[in-house]
PDB file of C-alpha atoms in Angstrom:
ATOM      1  CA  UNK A 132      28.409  11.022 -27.637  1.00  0.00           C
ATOM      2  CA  UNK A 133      28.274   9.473 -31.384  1.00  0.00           C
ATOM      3  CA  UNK A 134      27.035  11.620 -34.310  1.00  0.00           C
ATOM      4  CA  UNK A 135      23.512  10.762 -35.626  1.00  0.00           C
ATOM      5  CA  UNK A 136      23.794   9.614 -38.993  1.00  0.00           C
ATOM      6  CA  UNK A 137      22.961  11.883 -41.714  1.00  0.00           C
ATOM      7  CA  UNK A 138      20.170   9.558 -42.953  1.00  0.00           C
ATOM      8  CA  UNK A 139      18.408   9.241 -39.888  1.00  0.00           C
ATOM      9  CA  UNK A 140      18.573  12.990 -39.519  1.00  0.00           C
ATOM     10  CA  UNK A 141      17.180  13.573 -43.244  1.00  0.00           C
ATOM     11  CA  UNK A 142      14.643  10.964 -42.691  1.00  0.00           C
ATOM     12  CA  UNK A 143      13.591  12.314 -39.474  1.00  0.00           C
ATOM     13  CA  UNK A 144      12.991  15.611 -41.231  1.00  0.00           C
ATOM     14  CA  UNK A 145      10.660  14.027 -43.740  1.00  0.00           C
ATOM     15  CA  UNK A 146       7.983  12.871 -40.946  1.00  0.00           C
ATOM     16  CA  UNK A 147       8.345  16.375 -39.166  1.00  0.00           C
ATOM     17  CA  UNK A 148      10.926  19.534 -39.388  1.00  0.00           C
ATOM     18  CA  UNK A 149      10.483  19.129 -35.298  1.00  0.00           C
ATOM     19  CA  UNK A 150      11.739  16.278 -35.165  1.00  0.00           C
ATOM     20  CA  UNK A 151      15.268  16.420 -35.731  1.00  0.00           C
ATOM     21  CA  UNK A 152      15.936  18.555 -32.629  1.00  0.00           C
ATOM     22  CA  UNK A 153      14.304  16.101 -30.901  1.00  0.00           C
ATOM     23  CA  UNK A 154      16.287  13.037 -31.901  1.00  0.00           C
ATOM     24  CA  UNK A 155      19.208  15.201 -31.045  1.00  0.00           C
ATOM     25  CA  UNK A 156      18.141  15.123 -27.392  1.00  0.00           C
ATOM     26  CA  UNK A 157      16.630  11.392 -27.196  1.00  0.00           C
ATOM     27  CA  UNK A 158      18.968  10.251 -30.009  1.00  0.00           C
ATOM     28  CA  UNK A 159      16.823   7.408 -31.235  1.00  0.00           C
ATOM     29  CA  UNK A 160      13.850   8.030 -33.933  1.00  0.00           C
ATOM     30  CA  UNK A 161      11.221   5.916 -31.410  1.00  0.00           C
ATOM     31  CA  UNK A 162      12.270   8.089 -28.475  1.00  0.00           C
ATOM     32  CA  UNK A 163      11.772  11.631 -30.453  1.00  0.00           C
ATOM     33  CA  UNK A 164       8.917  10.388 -32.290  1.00  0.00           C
ATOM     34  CA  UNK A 165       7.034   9.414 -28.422  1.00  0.00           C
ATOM     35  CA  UNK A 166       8.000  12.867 -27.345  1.00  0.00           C
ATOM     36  CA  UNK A 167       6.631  14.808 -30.302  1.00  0.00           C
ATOM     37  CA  UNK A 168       3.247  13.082 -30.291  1.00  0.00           C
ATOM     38  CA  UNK A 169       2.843  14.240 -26.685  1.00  0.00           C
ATOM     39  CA  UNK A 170       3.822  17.755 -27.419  1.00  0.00           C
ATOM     40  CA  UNK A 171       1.527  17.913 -30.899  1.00  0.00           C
ATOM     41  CA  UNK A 172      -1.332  16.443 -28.593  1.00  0.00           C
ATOM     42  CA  UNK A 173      -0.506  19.379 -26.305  1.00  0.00           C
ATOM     43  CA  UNK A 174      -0.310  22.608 -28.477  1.00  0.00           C
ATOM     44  CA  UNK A 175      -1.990  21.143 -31.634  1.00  0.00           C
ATOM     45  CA  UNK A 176      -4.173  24.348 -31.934  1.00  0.00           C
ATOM     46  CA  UNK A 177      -1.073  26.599 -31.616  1.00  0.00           C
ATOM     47  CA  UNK A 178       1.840  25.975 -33.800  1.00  0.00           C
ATOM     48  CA  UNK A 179       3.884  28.476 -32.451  1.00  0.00           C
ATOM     49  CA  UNK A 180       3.395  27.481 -29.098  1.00  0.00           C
ATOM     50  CA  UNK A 181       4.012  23.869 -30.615  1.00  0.00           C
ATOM     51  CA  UNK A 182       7.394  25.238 -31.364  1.00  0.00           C
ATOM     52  CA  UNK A 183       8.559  27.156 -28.517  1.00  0.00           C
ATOM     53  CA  UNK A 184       7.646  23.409 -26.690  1.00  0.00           C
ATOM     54  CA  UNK A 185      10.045  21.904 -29.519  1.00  0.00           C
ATOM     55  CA  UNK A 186      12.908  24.298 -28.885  1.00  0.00           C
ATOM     56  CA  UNK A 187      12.626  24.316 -25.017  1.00  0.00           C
ATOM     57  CA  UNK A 188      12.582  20.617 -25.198  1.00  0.00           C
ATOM     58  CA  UNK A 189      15.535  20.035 -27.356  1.00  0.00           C
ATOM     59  CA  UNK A 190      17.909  23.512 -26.756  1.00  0.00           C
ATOM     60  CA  UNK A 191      17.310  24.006 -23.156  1.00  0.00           C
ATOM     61  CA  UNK A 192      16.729  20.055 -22.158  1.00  0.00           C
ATOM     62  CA  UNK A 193      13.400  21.177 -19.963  1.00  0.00           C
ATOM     63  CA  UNK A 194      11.895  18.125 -19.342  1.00  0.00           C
ATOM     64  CA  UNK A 195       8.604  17.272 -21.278  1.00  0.00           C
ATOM     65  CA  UNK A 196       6.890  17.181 -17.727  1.00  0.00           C
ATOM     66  CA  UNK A 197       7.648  20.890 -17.007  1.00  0.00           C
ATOM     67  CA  UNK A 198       6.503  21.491 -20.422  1.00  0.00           C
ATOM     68  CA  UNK A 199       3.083  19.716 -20.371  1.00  0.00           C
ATOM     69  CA  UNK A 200       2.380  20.233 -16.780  1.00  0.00           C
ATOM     70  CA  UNK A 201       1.921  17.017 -15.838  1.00  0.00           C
ATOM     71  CA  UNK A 202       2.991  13.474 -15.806  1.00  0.00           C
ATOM     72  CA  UNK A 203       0.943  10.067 -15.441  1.00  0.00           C
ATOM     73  CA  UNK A 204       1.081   8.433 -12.032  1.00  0.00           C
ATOM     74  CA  UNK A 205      -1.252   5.276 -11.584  1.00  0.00           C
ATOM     75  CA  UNK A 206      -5.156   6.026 -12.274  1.00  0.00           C
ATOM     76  CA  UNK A 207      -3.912   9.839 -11.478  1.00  0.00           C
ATOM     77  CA  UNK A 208      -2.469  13.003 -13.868  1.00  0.00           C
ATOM     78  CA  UNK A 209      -0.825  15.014 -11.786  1.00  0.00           C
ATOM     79  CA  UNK A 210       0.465  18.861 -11.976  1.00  0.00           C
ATOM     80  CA  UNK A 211       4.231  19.210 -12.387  1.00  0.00           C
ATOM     81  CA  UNK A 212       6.015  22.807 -12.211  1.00  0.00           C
ATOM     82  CA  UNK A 213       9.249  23.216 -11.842  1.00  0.00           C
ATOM     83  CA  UNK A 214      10.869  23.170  -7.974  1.00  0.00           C
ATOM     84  CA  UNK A 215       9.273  19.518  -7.238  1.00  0.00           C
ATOM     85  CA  UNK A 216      10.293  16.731  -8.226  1.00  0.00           C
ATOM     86  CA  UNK A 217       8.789  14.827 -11.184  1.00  0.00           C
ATOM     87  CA  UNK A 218       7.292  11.707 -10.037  1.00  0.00           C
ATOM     88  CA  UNK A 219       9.618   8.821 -11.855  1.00  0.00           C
ATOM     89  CA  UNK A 220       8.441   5.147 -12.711  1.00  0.00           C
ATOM     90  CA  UNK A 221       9.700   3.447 -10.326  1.00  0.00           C
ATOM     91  CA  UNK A 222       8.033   5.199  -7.278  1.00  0.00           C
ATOM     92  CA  UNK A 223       4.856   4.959  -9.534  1.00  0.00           C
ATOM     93  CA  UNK A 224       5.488   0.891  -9.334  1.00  0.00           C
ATOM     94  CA  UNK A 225       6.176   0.682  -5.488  1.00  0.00           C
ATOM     95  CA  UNK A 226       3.542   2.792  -4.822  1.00  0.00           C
ATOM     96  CA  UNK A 227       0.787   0.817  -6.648  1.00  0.00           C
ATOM     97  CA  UNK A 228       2.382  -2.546  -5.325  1.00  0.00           C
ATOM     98  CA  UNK A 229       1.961  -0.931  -1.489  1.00  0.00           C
ATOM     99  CA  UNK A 230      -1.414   0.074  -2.393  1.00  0.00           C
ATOM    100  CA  UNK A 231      -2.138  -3.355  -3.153  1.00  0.00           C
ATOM    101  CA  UNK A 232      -0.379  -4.865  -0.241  1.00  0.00           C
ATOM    102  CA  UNK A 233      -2.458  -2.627   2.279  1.00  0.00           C
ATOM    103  CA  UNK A 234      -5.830  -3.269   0.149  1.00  0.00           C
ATOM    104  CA  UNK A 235      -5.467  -7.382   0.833  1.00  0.00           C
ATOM    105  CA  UNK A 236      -4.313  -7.070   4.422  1.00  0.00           C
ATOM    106  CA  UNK A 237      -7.453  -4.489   5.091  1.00  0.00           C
ATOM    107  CA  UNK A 238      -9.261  -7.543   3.078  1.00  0.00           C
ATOM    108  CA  UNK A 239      -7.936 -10.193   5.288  1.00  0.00           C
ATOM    109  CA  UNK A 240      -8.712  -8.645   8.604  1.00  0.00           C
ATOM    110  CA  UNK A 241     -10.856  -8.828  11.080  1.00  0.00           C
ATOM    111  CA  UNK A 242     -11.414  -5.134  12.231  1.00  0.00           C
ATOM    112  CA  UNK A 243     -12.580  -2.047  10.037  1.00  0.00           C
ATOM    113  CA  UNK A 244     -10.126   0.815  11.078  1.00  0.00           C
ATOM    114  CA  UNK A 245      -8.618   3.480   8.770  1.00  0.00           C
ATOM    115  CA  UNK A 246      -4.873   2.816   8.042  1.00  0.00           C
ATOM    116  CA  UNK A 247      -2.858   6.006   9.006  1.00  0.00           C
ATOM    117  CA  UNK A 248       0.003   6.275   6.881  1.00  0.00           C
ATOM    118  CA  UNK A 249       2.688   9.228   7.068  1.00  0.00           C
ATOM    119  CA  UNK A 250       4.307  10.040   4.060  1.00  0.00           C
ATOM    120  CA  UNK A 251       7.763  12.170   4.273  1.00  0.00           C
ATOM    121  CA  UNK A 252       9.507  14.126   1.045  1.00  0.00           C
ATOM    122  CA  UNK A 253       6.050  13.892  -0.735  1.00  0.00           C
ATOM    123  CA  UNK A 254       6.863  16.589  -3.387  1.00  0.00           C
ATOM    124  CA  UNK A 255       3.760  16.989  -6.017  1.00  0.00           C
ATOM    125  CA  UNK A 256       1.811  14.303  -3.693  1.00  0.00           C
ATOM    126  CA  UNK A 257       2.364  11.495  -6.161  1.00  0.00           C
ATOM    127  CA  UNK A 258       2.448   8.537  -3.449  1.00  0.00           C
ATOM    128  CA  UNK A 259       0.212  10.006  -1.188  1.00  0.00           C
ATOM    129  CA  UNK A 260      -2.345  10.361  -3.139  1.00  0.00           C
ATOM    130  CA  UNK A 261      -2.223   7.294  -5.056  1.00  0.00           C
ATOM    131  CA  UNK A 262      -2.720   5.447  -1.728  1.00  0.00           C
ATOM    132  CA  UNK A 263      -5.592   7.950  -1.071  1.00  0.00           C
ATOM    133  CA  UNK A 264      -6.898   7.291  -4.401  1.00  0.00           C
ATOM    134  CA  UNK A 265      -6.758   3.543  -4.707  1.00  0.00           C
ATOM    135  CA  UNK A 266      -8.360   3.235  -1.109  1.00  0.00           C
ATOM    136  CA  UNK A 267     -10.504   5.601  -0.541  1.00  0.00           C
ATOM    137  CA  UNK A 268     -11.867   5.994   3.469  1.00  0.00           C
ATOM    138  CA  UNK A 269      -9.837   3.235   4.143  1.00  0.00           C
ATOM    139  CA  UNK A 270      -6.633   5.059   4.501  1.00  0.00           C
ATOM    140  CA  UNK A 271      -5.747   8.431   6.166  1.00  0.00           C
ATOM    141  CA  UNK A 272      -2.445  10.185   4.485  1.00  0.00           C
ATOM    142  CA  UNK A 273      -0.393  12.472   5.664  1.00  0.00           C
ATOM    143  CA  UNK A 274       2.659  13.670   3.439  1.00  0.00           C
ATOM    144  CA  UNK A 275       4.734  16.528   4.529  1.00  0.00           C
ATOM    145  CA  UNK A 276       7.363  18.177   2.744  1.00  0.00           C
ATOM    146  CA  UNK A 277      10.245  21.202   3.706  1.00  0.00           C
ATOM    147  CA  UNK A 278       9.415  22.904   0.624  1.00  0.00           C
ATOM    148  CA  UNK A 279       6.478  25.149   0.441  1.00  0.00           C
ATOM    149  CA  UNK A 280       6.409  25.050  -2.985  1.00  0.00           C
ATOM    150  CA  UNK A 281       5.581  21.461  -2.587  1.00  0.00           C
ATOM    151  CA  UNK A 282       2.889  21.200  -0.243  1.00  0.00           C
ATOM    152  CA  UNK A 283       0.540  23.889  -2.365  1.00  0.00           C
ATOM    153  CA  UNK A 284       1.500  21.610  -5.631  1.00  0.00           C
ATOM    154  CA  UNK A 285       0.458  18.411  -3.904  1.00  0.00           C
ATOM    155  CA  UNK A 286      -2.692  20.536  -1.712  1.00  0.00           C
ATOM    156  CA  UNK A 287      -3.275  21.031  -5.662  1.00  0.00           C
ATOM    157  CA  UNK A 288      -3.730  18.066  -6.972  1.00  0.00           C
ATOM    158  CA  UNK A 289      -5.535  16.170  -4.314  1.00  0.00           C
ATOM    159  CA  UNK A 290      -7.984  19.604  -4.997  1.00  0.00           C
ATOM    160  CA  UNK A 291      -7.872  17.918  -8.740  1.00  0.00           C
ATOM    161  CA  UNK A 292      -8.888  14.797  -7.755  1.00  0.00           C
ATOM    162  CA  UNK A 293     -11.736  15.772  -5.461  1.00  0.00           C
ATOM    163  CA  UNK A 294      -9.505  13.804  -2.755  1.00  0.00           C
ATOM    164  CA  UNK A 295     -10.746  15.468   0.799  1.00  0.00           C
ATOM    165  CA  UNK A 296      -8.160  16.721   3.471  1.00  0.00           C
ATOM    166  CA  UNK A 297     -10.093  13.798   5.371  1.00  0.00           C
ATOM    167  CA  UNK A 298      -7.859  11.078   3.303  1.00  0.00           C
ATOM    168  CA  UNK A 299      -4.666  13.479   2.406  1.00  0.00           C
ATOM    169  CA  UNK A 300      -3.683  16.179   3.929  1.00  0.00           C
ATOM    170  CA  UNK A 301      -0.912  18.111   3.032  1.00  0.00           C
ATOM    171  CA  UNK A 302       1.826  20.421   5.431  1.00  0.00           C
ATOM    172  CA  UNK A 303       4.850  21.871   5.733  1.00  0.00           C
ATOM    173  CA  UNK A 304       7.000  20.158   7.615  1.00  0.00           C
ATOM    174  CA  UNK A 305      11.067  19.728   8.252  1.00  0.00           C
ATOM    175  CA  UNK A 306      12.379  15.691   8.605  1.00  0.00           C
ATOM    176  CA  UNK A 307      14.747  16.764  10.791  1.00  0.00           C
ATOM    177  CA  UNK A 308      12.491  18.971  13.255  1.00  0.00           C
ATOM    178  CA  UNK A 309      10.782  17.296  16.297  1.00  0.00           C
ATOM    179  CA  UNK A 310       7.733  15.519  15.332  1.00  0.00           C
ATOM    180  CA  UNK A 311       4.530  17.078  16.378  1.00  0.00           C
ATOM    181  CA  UNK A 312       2.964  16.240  19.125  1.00  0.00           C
ATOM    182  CA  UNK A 313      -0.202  14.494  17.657  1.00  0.00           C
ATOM    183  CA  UNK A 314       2.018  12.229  15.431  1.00  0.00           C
ATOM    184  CA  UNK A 315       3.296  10.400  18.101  1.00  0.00           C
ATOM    185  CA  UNK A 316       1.781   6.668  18.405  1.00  0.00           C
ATOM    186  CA  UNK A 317      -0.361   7.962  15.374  1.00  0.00           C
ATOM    187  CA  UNK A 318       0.771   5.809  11.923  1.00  0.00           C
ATOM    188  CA  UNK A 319       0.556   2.333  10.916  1.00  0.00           C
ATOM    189  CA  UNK A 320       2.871   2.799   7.711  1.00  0.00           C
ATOM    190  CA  UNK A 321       5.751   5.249   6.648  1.00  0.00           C
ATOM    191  CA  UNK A 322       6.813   5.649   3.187  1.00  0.00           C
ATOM    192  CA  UNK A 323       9.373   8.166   1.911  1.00  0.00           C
ATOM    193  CA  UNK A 324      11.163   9.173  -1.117  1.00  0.00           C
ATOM    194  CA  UNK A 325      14.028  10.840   0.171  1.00  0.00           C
ATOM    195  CA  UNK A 326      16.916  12.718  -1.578  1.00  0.00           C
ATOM    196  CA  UNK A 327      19.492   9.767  -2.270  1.00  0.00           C
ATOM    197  CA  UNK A 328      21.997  10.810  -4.493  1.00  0.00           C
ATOM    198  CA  UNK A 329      25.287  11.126  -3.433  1.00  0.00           C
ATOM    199  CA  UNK A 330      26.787  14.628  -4.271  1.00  0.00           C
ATOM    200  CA  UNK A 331      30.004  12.914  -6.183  1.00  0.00           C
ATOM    201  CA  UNK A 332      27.064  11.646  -8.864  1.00  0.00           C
ATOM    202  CA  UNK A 333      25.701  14.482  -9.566  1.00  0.00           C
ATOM    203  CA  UNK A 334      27.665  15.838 -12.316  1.00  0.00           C
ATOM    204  CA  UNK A 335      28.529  12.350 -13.501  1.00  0.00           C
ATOM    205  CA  UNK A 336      25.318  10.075 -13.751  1.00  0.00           C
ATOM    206  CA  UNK A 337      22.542  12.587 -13.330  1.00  0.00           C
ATOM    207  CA  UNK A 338      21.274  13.305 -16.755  1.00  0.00           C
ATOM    208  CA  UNK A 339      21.593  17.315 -17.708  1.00  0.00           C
ATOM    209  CA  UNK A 340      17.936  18.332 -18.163  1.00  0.00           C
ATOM    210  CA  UNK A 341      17.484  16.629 -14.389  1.00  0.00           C
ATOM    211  CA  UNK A 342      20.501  18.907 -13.053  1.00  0.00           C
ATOM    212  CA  UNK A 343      19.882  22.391 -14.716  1.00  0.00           C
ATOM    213  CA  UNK A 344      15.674  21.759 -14.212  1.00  0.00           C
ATOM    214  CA  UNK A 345      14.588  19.925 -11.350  1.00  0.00           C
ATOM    215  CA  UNK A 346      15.549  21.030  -7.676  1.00  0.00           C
ATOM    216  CA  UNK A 347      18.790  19.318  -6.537  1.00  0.00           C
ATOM    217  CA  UNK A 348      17.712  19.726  -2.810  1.00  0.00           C
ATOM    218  CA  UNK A 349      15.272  17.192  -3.981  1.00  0.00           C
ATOM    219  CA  UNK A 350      17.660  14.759  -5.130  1.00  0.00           C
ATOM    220  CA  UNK A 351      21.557  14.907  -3.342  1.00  0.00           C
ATOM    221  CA  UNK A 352      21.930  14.181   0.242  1.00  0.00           C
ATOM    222  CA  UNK A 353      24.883  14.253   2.531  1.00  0.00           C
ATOM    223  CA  UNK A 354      26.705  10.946   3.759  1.00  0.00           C
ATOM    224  CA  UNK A 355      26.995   9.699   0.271  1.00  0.00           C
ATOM    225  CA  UNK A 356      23.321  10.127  -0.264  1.00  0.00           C
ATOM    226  CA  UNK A 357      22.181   8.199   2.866  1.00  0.00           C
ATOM    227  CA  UNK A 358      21.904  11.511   5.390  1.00  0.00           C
ATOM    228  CA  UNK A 359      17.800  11.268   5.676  1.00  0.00           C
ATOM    229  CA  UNK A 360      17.795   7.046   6.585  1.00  0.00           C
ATOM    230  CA  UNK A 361      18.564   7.188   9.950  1.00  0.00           C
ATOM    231  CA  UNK A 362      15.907  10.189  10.740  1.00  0.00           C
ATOM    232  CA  UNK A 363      13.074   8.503   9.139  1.00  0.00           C
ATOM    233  CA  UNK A 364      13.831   4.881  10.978  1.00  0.00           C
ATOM    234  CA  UNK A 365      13.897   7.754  14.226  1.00  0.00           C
ATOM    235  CA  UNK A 366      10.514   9.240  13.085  1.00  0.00           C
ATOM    236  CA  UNK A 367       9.125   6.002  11.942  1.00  0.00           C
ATOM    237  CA  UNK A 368       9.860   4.355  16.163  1.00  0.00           C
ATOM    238  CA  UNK A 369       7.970   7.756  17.144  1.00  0.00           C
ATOM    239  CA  UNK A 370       4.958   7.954  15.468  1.00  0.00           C
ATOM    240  CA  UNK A 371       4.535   3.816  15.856  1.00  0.00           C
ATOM    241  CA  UNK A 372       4.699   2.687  12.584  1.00  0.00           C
ATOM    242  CA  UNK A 373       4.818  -0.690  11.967  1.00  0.00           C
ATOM    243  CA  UNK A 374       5.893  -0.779   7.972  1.00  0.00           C
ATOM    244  CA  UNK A 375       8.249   1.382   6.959  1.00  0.00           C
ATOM    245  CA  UNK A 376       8.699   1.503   2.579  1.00  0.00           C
ATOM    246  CA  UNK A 377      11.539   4.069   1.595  1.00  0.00           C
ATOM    247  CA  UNK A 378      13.179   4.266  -1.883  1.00  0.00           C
ATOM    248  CA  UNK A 379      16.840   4.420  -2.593  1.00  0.00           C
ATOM    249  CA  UNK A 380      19.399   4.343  -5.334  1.00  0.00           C
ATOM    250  CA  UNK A 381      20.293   1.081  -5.908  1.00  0.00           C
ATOM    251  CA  UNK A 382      21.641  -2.043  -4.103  1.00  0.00           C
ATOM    252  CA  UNK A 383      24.775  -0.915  -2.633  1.00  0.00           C
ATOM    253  CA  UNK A 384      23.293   1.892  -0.889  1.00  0.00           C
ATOM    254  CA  UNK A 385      20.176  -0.351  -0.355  1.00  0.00           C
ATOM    255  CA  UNK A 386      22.158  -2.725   1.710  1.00  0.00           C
ATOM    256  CA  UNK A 387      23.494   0.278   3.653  1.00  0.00           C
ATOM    257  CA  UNK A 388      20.357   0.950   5.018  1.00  0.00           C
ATOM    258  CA  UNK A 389      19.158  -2.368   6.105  1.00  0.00           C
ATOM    259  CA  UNK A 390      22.141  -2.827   7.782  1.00  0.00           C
ATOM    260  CA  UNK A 391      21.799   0.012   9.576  1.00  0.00           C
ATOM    261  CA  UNK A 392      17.899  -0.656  10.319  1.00  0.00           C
ATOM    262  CA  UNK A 393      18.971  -4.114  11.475  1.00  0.00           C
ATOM    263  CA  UNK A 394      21.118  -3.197  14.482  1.00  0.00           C
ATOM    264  CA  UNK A 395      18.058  -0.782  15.194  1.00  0.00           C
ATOM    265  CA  UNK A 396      16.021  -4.150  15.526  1.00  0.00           C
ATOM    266  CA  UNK A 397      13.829  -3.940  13.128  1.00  0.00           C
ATOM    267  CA  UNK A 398      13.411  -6.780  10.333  1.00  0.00           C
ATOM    268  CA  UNK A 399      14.565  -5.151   6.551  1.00  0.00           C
ATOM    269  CA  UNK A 400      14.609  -6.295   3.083  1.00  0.00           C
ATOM    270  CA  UNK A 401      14.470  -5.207  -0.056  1.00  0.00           C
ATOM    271  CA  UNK A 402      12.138  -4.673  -3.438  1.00  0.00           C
ATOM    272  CA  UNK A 403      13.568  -4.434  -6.775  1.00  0.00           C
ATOM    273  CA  UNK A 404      12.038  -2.812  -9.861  1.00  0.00           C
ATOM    274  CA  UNK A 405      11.061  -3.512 -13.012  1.00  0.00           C
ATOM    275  CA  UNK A 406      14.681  -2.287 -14.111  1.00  0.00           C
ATOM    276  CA  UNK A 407      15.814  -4.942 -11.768  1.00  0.00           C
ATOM    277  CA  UNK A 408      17.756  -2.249  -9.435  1.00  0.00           C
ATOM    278  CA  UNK A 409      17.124  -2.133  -5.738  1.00  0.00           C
ATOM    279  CA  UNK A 410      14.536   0.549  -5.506  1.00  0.00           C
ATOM    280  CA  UNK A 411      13.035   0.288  -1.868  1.00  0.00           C
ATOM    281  CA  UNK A 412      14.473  -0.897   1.790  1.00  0.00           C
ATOM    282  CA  UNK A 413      11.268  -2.196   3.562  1.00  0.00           C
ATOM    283  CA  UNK A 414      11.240  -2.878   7.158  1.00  0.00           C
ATOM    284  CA  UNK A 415       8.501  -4.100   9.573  1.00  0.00           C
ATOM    285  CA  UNK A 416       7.792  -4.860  13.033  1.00  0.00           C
ATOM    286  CA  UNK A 417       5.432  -7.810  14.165  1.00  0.00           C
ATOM    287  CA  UNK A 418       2.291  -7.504  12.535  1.00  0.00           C
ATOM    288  CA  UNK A 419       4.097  -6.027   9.558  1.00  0.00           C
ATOM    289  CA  UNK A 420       5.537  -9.213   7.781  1.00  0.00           C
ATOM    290  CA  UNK A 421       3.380  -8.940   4.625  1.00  0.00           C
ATOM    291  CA  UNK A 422       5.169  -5.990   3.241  1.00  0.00           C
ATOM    292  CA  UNK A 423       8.193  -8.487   2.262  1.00  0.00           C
ATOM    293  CA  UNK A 424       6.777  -9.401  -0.784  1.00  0.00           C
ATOM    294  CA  UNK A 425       7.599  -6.612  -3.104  1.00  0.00           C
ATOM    295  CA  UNK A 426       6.413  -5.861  -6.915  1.00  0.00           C
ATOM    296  CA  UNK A 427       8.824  -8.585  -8.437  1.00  0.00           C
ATOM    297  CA  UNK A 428       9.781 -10.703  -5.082  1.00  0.00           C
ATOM    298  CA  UNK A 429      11.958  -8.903  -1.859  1.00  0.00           C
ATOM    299  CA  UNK A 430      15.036 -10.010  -1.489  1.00  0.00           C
ATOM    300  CA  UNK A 431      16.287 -10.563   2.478  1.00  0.00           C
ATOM    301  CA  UNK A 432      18.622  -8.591   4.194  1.00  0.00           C
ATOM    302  CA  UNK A 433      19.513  -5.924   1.637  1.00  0.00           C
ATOM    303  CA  UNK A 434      21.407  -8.534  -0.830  1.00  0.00           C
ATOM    304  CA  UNK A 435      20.996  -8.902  -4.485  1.00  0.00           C
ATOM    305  CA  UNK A 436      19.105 -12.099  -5.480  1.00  0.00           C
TER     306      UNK A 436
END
């Protein structure tokens, strides 16, 4: 990694003697600056405090999430702690685009029924509850997740949001375990952020405050990241779903999966972010075909446009 420039250190200490550490860390002024107005706005009544957020920020990378206690995610701010998973961009843009999606076709049909959607690996809640938020008694959510930890952060913040158990409910559950019973024939729509790194990138490409703070059983998967596809296209045929919206890690492993979901006979494609980076495999059976259309146009098939 380049040295900063002794200028932009010096001037860096003239806005703010915390600031410096900081634009160690993010290593542009903008970056640092963003952070420390977050941090001030947090502790701006206790300056020590304000400082022990500075130094665990810039000497021990924690992330600012961990630090504040929560991050943004659509009309929502939700609790963070460390052992889940901080809710990233990108699943905040699918998410809102899916929220979307199921608000027009709820617009554009005939019947009145709630929309039963099961949502695996839901750490802190985020898409859950952003469905459950955005569509009120319109849309039953259930998001299950193996660690315990989990389930009472997410119980949590749908408590925060005055969200009843009646549009998210929260429990502990394994992917890989038999469904239960009442689950079968029981949801319209999946949607899962599974772990999708591949172990080989984790020391490589995963950024260090993401590695040494946030749980890696979270994040790495077996099978070069794509152990948890083929169980959720399983549970997704079981409980009747007819769209299925997972993310993933890019193209290549993107096109992995729908090739895989294609010889199960269901139709795939993909969305892309904002980033332009294959961020979610979409699949649907007949009735399902509006889910195509992703945030900036799916592509077919799994390839890059």
């Amino acid at each position: 990694m380049p040295r900063l420039p002794p200028h932009l250190l010096i001037r860096a200490h003239r806005l703010s003697p915390h600031l410096p550490p900081l634009l160690q860390l993010r290593r542009t002024l903008s970056e640092a600056r963003s952070e420390l107005r977050w941090l001030t706005a947090a502790f701006r009544d206790d300056p020590r405090a304000l400082a022990r957020a500075v130094r665990a920020r810039a000497r021990l990378h924690k992330p600012l999430q961990y630090i504040l206690g929560t991050q943004p995610f659509g009309p929502l701010e939700l609790r963070t702690r460390r052992g889940v998973l901080i809710p990233r961009w990108e699943t905040e843009e699918w998410a809102a685009w899916l929220a979307g999606g199921l608000a027009g076709q709820r617009k554009g049909a005939s019947g009145g029924g709630v929309t039963r959607v099961l949502d695996l690996c839901t750490g802190t809640g985020c898409v859950a509850l952003l469905l459950a938020a955005s569509l009120g008694s319109a849309v039953r959510v259930t998001g299950v997740d193996i660690s315990p930890t989990a389930v009472a952060l997410a119980r949590r913040n749908a408590a925060l949001h005055h969200i009843p158990e009646t549009q998210a409910e929260f429990m502990h559950h394994d992917v890989f375990d038999p469904i239960p019973p009442q689950w079968k024939g029981g949801f319209g729509v999946l949607t899962a952020n599974p772990p999708y790194i591949d172990a080989r990138e984790w020391w490589g490409e995963v950024e260090r405050s993401t590695r040494v703070w946030e749980p890696r059983e979270a994040l790495v998967a077996e099978q070069e990241g794509d152990r948890f596809y083929g169980r959720i296209l399983e549970v997704a045929g079981e409980v009747g779903a007819r769209v299925v919206v997972v993310e993933v890690g890019g193209w290549g492993q993107g096109g992995r999966v729908c090739e895989a979901w294609r010889a199960e006979g269901w139709s795939v494609g993909m969305w892309k972010d904002a980033a332009g980076r294959g961020r979610c495999v979409v699949a649907w059976k007949s009735g399902g075909e509006w889910v195509q259309r992703g945030p900036h146009d799916a592509t077919e098939g799994g390839q890059r446009e």
